[in-house]
mmCIF file of C-alpha atoms in Angstrom:
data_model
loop_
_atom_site.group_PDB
_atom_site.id
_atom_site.type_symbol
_atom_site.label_atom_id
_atom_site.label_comp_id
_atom_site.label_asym_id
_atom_site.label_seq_id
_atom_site.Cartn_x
_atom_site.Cartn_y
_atom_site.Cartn_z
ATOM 1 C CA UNK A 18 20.742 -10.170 70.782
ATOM 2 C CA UNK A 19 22.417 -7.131 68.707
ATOM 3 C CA UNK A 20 25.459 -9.675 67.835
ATOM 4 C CA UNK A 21 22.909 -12.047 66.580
ATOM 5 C CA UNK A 22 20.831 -10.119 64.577
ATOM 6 C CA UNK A 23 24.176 -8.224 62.974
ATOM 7 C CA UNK A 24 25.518 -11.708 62.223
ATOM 8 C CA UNK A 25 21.730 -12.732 60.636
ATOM 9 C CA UNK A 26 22.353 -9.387 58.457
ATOM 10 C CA UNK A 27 26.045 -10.030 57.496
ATOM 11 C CA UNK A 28 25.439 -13.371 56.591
ATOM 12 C CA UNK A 29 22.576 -12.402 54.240
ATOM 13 C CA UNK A 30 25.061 -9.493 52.988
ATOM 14 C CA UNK A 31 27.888 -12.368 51.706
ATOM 15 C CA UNK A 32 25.154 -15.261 49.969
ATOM 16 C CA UNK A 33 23.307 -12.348 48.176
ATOM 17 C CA UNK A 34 26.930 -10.570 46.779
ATOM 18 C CA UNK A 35 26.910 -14.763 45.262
ATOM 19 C CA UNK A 36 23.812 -15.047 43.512
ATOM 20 C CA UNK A 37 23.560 -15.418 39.899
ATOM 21 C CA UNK A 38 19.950 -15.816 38.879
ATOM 22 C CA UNK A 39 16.662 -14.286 39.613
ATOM 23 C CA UNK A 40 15.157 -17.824 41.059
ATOM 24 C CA UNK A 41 18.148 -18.109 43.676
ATOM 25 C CA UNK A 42 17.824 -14.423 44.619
ATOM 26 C CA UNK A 43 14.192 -15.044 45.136
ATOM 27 C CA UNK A 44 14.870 -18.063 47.366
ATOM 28 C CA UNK A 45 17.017 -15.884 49.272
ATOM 29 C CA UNK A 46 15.037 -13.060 49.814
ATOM 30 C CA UNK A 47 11.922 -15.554 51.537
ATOM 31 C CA UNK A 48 14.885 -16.819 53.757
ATOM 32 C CA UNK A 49 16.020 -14.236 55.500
ATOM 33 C CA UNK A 50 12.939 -11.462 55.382
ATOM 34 C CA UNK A 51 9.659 -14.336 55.038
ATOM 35 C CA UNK A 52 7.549 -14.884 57.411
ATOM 36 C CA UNK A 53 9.840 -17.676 59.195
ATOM 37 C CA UNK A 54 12.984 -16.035 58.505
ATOM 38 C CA UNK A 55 15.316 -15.740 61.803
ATOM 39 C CA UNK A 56 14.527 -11.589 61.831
ATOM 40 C CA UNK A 57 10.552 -12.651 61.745
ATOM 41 C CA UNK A 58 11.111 -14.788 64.462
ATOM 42 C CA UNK A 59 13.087 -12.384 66.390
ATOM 43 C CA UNK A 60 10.114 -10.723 66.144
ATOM 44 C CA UNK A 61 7.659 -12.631 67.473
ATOM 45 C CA UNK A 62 9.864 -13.043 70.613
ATOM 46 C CA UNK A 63 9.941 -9.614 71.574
ATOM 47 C CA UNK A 64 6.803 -10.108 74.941
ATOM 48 C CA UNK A 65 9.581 -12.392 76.032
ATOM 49 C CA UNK A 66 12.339 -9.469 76.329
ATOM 50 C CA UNK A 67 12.038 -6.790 78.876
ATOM 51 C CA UNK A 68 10.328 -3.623 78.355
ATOM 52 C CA UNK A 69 13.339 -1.949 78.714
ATOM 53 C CA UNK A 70 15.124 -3.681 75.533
ATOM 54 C CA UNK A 71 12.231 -4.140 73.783
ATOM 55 C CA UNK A 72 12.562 -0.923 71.270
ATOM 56 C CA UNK A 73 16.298 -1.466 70.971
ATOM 57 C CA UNK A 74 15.861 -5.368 69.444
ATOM 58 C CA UNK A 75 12.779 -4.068 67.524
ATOM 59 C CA UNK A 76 14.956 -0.780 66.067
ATOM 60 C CA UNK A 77 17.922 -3.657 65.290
ATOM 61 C CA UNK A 78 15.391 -5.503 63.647
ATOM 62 C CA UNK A 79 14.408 -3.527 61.562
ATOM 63 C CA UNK A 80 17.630 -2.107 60.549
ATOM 64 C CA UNK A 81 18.400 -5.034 59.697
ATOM 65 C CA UNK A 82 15.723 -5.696 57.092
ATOM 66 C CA UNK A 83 15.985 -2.570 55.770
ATOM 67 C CA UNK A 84 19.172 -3.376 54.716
ATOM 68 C CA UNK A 85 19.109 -6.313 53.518
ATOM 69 C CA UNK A 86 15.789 -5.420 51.601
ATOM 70 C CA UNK A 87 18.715 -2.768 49.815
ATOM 71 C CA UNK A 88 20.912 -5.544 49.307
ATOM 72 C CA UNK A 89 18.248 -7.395 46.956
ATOM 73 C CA UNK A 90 16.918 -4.905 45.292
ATOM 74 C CA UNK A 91 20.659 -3.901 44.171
ATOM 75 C CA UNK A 92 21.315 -7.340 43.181
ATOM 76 C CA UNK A 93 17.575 -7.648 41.165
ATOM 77 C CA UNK A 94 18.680 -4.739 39.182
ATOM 78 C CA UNK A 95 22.248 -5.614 38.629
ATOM 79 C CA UNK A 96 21.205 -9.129 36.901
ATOM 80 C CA UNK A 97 17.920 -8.529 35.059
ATOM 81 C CA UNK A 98 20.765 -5.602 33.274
ATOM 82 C CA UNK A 99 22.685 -8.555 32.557
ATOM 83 C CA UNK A 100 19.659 -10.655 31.171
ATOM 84 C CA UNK A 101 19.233 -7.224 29.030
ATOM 85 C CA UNK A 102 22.664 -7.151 27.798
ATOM 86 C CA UNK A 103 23.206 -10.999 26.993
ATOM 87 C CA UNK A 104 19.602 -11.012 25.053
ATOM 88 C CA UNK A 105 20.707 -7.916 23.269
ATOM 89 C CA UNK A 106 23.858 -9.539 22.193
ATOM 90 C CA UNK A 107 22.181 -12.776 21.192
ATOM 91 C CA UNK A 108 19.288 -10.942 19.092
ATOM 92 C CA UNK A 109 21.775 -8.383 17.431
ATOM 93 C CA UNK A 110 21.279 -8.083 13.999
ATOM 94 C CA UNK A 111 23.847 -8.315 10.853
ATOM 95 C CA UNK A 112 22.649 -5.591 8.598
ATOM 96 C CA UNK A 113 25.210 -6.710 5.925
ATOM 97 C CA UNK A 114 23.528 -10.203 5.459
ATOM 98 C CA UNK A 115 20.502 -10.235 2.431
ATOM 99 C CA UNK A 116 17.574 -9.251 3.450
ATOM 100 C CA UNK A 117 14.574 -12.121 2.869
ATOM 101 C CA UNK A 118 12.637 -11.464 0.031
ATOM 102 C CA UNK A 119 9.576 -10.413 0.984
ATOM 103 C CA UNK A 120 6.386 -12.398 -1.060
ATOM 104 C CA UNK A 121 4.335 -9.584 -2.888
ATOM 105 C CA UNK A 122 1.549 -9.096 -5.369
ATOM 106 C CA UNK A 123 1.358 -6.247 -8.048
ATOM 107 C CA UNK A 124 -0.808 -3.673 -8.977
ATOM 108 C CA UNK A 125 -4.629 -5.341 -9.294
ATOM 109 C CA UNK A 126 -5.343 -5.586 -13.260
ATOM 110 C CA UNK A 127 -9.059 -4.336 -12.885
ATOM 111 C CA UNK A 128 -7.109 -0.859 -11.260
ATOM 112 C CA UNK A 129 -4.552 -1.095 -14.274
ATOM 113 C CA UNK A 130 -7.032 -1.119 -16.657
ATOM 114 C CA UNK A 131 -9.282 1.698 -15.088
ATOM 115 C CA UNK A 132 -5.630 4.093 -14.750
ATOM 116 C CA UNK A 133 -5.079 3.261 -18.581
ATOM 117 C CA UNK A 134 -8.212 4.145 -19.411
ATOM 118 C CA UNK A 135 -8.272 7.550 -17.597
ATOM 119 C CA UNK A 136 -5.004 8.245 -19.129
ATOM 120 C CA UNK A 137 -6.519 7.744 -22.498
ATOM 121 C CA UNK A 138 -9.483 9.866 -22.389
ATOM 122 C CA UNK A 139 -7.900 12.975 -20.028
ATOM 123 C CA UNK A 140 -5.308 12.962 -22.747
ATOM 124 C CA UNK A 141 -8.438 13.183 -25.224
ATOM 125 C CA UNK A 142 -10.063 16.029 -23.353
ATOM 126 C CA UNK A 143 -12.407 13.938 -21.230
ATOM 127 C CA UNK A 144 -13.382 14.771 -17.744
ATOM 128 C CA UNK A 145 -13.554 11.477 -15.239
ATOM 129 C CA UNK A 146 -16.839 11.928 -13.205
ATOM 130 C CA UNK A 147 -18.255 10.069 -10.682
ATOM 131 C CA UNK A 148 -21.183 9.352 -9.085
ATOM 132 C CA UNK A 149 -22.918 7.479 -6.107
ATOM 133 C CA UNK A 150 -23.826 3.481 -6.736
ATOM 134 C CA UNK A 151 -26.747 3.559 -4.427
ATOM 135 C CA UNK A 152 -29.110 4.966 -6.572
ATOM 136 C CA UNK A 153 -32.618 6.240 -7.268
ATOM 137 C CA UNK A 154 -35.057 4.390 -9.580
ATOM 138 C CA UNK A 155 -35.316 8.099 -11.469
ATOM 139 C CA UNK A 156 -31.815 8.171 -12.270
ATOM 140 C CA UNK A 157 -31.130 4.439 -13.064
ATOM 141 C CA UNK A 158 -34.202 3.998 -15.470
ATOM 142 C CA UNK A 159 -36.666 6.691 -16.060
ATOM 143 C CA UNK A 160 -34.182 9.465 -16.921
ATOM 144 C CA UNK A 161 -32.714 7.281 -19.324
ATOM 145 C CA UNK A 162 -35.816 6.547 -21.143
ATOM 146 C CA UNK A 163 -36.642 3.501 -19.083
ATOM 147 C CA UNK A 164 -39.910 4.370 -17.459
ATOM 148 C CA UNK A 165 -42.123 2.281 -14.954
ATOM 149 C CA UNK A 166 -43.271 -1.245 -16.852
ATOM 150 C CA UNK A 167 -40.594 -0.640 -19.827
ATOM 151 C CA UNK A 168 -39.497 -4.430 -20.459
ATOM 152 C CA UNK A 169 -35.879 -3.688 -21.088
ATOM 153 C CA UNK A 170 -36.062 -3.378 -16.958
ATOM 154 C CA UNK A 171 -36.192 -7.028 -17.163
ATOM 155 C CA UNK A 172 -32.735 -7.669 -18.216
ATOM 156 C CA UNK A 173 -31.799 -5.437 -15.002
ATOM 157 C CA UNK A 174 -33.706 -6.913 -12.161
ATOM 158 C CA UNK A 175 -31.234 -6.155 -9.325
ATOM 159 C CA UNK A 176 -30.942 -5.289 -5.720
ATOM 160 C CA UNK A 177 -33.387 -2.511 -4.439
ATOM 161 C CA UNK A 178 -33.017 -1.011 -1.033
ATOM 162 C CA UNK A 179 -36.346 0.692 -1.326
ATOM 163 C CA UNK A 180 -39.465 1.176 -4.045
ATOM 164 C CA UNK A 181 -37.004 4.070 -4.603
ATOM 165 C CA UNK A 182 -33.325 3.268 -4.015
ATOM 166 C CA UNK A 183 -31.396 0.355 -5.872
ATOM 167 C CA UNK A 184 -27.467 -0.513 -5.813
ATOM 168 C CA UNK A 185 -27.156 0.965 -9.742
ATOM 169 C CA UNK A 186 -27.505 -1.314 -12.787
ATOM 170 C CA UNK A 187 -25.288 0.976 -14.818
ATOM 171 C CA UNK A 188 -23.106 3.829 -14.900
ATOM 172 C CA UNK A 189 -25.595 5.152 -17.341
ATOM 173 C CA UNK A 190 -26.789 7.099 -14.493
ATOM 174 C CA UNK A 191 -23.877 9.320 -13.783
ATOM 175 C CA UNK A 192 -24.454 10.876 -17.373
ATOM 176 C CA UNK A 193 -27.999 11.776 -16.695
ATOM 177 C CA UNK A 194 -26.666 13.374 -13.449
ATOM 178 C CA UNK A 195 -24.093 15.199 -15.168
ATOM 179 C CA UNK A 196 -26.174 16.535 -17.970
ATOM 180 C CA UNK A 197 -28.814 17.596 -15.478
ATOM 181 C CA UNK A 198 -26.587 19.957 -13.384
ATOM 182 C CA UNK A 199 -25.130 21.171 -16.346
ATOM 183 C CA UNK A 200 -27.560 24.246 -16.269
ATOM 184 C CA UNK A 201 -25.376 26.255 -18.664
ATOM 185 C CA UNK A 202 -25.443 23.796 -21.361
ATOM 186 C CA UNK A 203 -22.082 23.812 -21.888
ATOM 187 C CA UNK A 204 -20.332 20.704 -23.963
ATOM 188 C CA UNK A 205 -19.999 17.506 -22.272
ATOM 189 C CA UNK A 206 -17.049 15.523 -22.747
ATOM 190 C CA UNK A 207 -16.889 12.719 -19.974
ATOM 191 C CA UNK A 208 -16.038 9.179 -18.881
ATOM 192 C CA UNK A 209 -17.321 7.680 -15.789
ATOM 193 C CA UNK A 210 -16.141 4.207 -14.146
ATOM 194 C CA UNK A 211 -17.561 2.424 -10.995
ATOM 195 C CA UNK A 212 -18.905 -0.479 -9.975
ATOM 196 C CA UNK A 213 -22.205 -1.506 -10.851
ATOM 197 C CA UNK A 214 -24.731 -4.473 -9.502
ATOM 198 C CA UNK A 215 -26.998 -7.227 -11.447
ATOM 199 C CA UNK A 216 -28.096 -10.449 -10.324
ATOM 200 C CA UNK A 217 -25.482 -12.731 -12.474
ATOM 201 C CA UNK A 218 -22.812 -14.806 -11.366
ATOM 202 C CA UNK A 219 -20.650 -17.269 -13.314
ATOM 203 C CA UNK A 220 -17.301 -17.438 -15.340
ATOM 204 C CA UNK A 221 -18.316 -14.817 -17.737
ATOM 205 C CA UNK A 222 -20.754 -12.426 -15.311
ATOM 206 C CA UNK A 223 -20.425 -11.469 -11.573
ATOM 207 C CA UNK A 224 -23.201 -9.701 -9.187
ATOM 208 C CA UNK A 225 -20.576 -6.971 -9.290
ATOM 209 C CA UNK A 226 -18.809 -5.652 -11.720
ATOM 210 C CA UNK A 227 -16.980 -2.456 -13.192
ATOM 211 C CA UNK A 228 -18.433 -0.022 -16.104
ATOM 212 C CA UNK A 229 -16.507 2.287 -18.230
ATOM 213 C CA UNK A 230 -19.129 4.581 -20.036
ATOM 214 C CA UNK A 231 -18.722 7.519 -22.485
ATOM 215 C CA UNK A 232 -21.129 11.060 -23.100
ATOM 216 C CA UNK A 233 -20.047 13.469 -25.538
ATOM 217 C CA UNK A 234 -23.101 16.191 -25.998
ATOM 218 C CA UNK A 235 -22.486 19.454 -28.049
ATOM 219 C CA UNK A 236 -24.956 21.765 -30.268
ATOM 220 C CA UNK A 237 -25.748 20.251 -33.899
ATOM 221 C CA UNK A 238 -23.983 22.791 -35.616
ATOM 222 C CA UNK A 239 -20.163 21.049 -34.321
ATOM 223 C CA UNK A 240 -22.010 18.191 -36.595
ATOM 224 C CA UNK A 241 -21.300 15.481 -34.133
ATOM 225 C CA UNK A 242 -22.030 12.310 -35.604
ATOM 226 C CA UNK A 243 -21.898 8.675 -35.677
ATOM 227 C CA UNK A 244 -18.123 9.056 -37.493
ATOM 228 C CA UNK A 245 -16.779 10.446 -34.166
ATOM 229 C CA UNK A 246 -18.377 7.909 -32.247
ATOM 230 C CA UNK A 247 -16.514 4.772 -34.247
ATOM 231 C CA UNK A 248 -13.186 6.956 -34.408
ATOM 232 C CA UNK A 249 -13.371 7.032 -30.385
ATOM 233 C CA UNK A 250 -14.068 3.284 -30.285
ATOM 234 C CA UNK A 251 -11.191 2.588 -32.461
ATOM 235 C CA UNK A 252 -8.628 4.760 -30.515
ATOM 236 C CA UNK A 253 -10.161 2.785 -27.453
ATOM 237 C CA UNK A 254 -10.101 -0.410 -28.520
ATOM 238 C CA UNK A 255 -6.742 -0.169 -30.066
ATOM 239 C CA UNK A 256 -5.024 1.442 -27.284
ATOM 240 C CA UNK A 257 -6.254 -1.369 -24.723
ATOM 241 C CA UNK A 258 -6.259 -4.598 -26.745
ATOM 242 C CA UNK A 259 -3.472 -3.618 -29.153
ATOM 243 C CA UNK A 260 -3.303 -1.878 -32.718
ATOM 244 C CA UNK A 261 -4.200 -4.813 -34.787
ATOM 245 C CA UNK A 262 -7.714 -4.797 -32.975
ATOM 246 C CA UNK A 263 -10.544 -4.121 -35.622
ATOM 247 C CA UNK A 264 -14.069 -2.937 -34.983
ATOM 248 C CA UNK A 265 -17.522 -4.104 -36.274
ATOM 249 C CA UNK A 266 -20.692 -1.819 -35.788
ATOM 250 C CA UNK A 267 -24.238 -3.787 -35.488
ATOM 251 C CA UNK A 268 -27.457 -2.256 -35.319
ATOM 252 C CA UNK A 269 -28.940 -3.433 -32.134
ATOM 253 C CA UNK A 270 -31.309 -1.597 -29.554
ATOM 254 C CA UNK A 271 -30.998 0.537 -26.270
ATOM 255 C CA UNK A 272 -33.445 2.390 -24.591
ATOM 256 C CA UNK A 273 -30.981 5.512 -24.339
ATOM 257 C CA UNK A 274 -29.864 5.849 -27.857
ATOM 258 C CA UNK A 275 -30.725 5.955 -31.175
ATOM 259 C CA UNK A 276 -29.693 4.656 -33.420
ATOM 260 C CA UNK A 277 -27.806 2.391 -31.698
ATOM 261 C CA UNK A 278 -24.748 -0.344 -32.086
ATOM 262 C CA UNK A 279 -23.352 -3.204 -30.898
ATOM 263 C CA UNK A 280 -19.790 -3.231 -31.256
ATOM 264 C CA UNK A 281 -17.255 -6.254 -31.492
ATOM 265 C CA UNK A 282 -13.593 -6.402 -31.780
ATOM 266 C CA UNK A 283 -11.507 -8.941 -33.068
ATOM 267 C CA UNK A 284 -11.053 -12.152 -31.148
ATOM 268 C CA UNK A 285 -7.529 -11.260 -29.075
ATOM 269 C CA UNK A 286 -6.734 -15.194 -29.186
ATOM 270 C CA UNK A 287 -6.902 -15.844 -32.672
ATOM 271 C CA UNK A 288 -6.401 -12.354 -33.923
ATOM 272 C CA UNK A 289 -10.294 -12.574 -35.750
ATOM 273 C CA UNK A 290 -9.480 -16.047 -37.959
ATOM 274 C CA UNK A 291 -11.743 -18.324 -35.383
ATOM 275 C CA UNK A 292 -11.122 -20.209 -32.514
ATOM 276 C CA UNK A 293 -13.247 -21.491 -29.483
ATOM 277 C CA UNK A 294 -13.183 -18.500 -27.304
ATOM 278 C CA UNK A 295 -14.751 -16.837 -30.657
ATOM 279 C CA UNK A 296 -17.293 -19.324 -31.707
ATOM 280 C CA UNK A 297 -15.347 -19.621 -34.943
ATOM 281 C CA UNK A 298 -16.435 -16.052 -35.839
ATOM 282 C CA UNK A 299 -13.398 -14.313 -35.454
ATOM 283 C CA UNK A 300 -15.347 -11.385 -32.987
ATOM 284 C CA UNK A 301 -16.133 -11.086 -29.711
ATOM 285 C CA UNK A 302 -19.306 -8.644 -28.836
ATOM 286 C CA UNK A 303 -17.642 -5.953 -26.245
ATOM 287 C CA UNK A 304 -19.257 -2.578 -26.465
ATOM 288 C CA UNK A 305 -22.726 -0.863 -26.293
ATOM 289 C CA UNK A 306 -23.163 2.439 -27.760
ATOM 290 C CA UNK A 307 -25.360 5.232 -30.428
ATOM 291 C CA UNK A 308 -26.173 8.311 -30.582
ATOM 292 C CA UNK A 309 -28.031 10.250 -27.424
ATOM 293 C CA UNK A 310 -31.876 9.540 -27.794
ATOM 294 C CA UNK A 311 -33.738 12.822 -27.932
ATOM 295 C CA UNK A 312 -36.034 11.970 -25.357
ATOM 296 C CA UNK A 313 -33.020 11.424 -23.184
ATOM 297 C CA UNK A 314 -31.775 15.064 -24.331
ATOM 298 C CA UNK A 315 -35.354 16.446 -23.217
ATOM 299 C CA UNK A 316 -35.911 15.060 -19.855
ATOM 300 C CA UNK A 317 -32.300 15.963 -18.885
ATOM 301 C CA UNK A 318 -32.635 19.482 -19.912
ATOM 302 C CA UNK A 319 -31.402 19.752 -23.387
ATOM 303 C CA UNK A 320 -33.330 20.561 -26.501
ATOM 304 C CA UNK A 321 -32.968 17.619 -28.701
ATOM 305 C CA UNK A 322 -33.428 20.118 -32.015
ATOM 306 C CA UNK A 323 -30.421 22.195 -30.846
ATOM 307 C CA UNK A 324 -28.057 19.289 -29.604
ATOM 308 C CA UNK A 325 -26.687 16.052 -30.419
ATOM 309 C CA UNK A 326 -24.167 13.492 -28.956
ATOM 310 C CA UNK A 327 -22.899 9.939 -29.000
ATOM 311 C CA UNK A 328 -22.688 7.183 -25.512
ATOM 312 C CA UNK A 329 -20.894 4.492 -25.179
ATOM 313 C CA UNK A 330 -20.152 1.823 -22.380
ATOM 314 C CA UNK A 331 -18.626 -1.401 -22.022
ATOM 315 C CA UNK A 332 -17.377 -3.533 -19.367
ATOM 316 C CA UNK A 333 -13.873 -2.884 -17.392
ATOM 317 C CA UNK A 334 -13.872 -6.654 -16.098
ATOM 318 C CA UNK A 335 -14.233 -7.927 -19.586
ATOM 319 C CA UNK A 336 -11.768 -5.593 -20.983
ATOM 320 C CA UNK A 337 -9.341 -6.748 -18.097
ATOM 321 C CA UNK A 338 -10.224 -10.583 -19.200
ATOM 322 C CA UNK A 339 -9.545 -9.540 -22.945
ATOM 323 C CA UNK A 340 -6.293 -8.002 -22.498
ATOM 324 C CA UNK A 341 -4.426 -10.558 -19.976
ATOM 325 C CA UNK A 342 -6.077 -13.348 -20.931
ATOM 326 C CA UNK A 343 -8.367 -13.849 -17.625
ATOM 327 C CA UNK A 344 -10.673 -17.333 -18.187
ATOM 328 C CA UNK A 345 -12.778 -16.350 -15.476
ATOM 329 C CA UNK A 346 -13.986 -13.334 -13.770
ATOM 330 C CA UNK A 347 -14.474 -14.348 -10.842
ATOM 331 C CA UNK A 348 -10.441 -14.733 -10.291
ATOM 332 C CA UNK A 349 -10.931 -10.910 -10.570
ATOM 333 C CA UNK A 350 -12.587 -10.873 -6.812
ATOM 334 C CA UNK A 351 -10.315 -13.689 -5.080
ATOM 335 C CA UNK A 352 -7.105 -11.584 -4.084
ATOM 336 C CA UNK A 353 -4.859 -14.593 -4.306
ATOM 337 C CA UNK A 354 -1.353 -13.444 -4.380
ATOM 338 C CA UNK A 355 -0.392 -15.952 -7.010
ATOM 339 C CA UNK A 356 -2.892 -14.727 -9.402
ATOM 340 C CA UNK A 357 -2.109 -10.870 -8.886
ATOM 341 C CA UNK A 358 1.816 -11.206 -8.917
ATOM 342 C CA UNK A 359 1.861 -12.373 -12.370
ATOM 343 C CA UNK A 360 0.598 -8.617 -13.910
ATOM 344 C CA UNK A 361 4.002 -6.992 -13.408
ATOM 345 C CA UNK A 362 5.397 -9.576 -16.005
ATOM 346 C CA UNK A 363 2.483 -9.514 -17.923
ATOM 347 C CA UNK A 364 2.673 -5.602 -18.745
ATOM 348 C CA UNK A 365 6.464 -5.941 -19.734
ATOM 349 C CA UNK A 366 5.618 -8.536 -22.156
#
């Protein structure tokens, strides 16, 4: 029985020192330790043997598994190291060959405009200030002379969260904020930019949209007036939509200032001599802005005999339109790579 069961073991020992794949070692490994291997059968016939030999041809038995079972697990890890090394040789890579060039975008041009125009007015002496766009109805409206009924609400019927909260209309808000906590009355030089929310959507509008608004407030004797107010605009306008841009002040009406402007620039397409995009006028209406309204000075803490001050806002998504020659804003909101890798180029130009 010993000579068979060492023959069972050597026999095992010579086909597994052969094997050359993970399927034949496999097939191997149920022959001569599965269930009806010769060793398992061995087994089974041990009530046949007498008691006497019994433990010896069960100790032989298992012996004999237990080295075989060595023999197999040397040979699993001696070729899944030379899987390793032949994948490792066929997936090595040539780091002299040219990279792929990877697809990208640039910059976004509503984020270029906002970083030139924060550039512009720090360099001025303007603080950037923000402030949140979930806002109360105080804030939004009735600090900026808008009270309860006032119909200029109409033209900002927008999303309200509650009788009291609304997504904000304007960034108008941020400059009663900032005039309010500014208990010391000290002068107020800011810009604030964010997105603001309206119930509009086409080529020209969107339900969301970016602000850029202006507050200077100082005491009447700096004589702040209207002259500083057009000599901002004009550094402005000239510094985002190029140095031949003129300006055109119309008397118009906003709740917040008085007296109080429309402002147009020259049409960037035709340079002001008329085209389509112009209406054949040569101007294109762009900015809001006046001089503080005193009631707005007096319900946000200032005395409107002692100070005085100039606002202005306009839209960041228009002025992005203007200056690379967007045809529709809503291209602003699609992030399609094509459309936002062409700003790189368009800057050099």
């Amino acid at each position: 029985m010993r000579e068979k069961i060492e023959q069972i073991q050597k026999e095992a020992e010579e086909k597994i020192s052969q094997i050359k794949n993970m399927q034949e070692l496999q097939d191997l490994k149920v022959k001569f330790l599965g269930k009806k291997s010769e060793l398992s059968n061995l087994l089974k016939t041990l009530g046949t043997i007498s008691p006497e030999e019994r433990p010896k041809v069960g100790s032989f038995v298992n012996e004999a598994r237990t080295k075989i079972e060595n023999r197999i697990q040397e040979a699993e890890e001696k070729i899944k190291a030379i899987v390793l090394s032949e994948k490792l040789e066929k997936e090595t890579i040539d780091i002299t060959l040219p990279a792929t060039k990877i697809k990208r975008g640039s910059k976004h041009p509503l984020n270029r405009v906002i970083e030139e125009i924060e550039d512009l007015f720090v360099s001025m002496g303007y603080d950037v200030v923000e402030g949140p766009e979930l806002e109360t109805d105080e804030y939004c409206f009735e600090r900026l002379n808008l009270p309860s009924g006032h119909p200029a609400r109409d033209m900002q019927d927008s999303f309200y969260i509650t009788d009291k909260y609304l997504l904000r209309t304007q960034t108008s808000s941020v400059q009663a904020r900032t005039m309010v906590i500014n208990e010391e009355k000290s002068p107020i030089r800011i810009i604030t930019l964010g997105k603001t929310y309206r119930r509009e959507d086409d080529a020209t509008h969107s339900h969301q949209f970016n602000q850029i608004e202006g507050l200077v407030i100082d005491k009447k004797d700096t004589k702040i007036s209207l002259a500083d107010l057009k000599g901002t605009l004009e550094v402005f306008m000239k510094k985002m939509l190029g140095e031949k841009t003129e300006l055109r002040f119309r008397p118009s009406y906003f709740p917040f200032t008085e007296p109080s402007y429309e402002v147009d620039v020259t049409c960037f397409k035709c340079g002001g001599k008329g085209c389509s995009l112009c209406k054949q006028t040569g101007w294109i209406e762009l900015l809001g802005s006046g001089m503080v309204h005193p009631n707005v000075l007096k319900m946000n803490g200032y005395d409107p005999e002692k100070y005085a001050g100039f606002a202005f806002g306009t839209g960041i998504d228009r002025l992005a339109m203007f200056k690379y020659g967007i045809t529709d804003m809503r291209y602003l909101y699609t992030n399609d790579i094509k459309f936002l890798s062409q700003f790189d180029r368009k800057d050099e130009e």
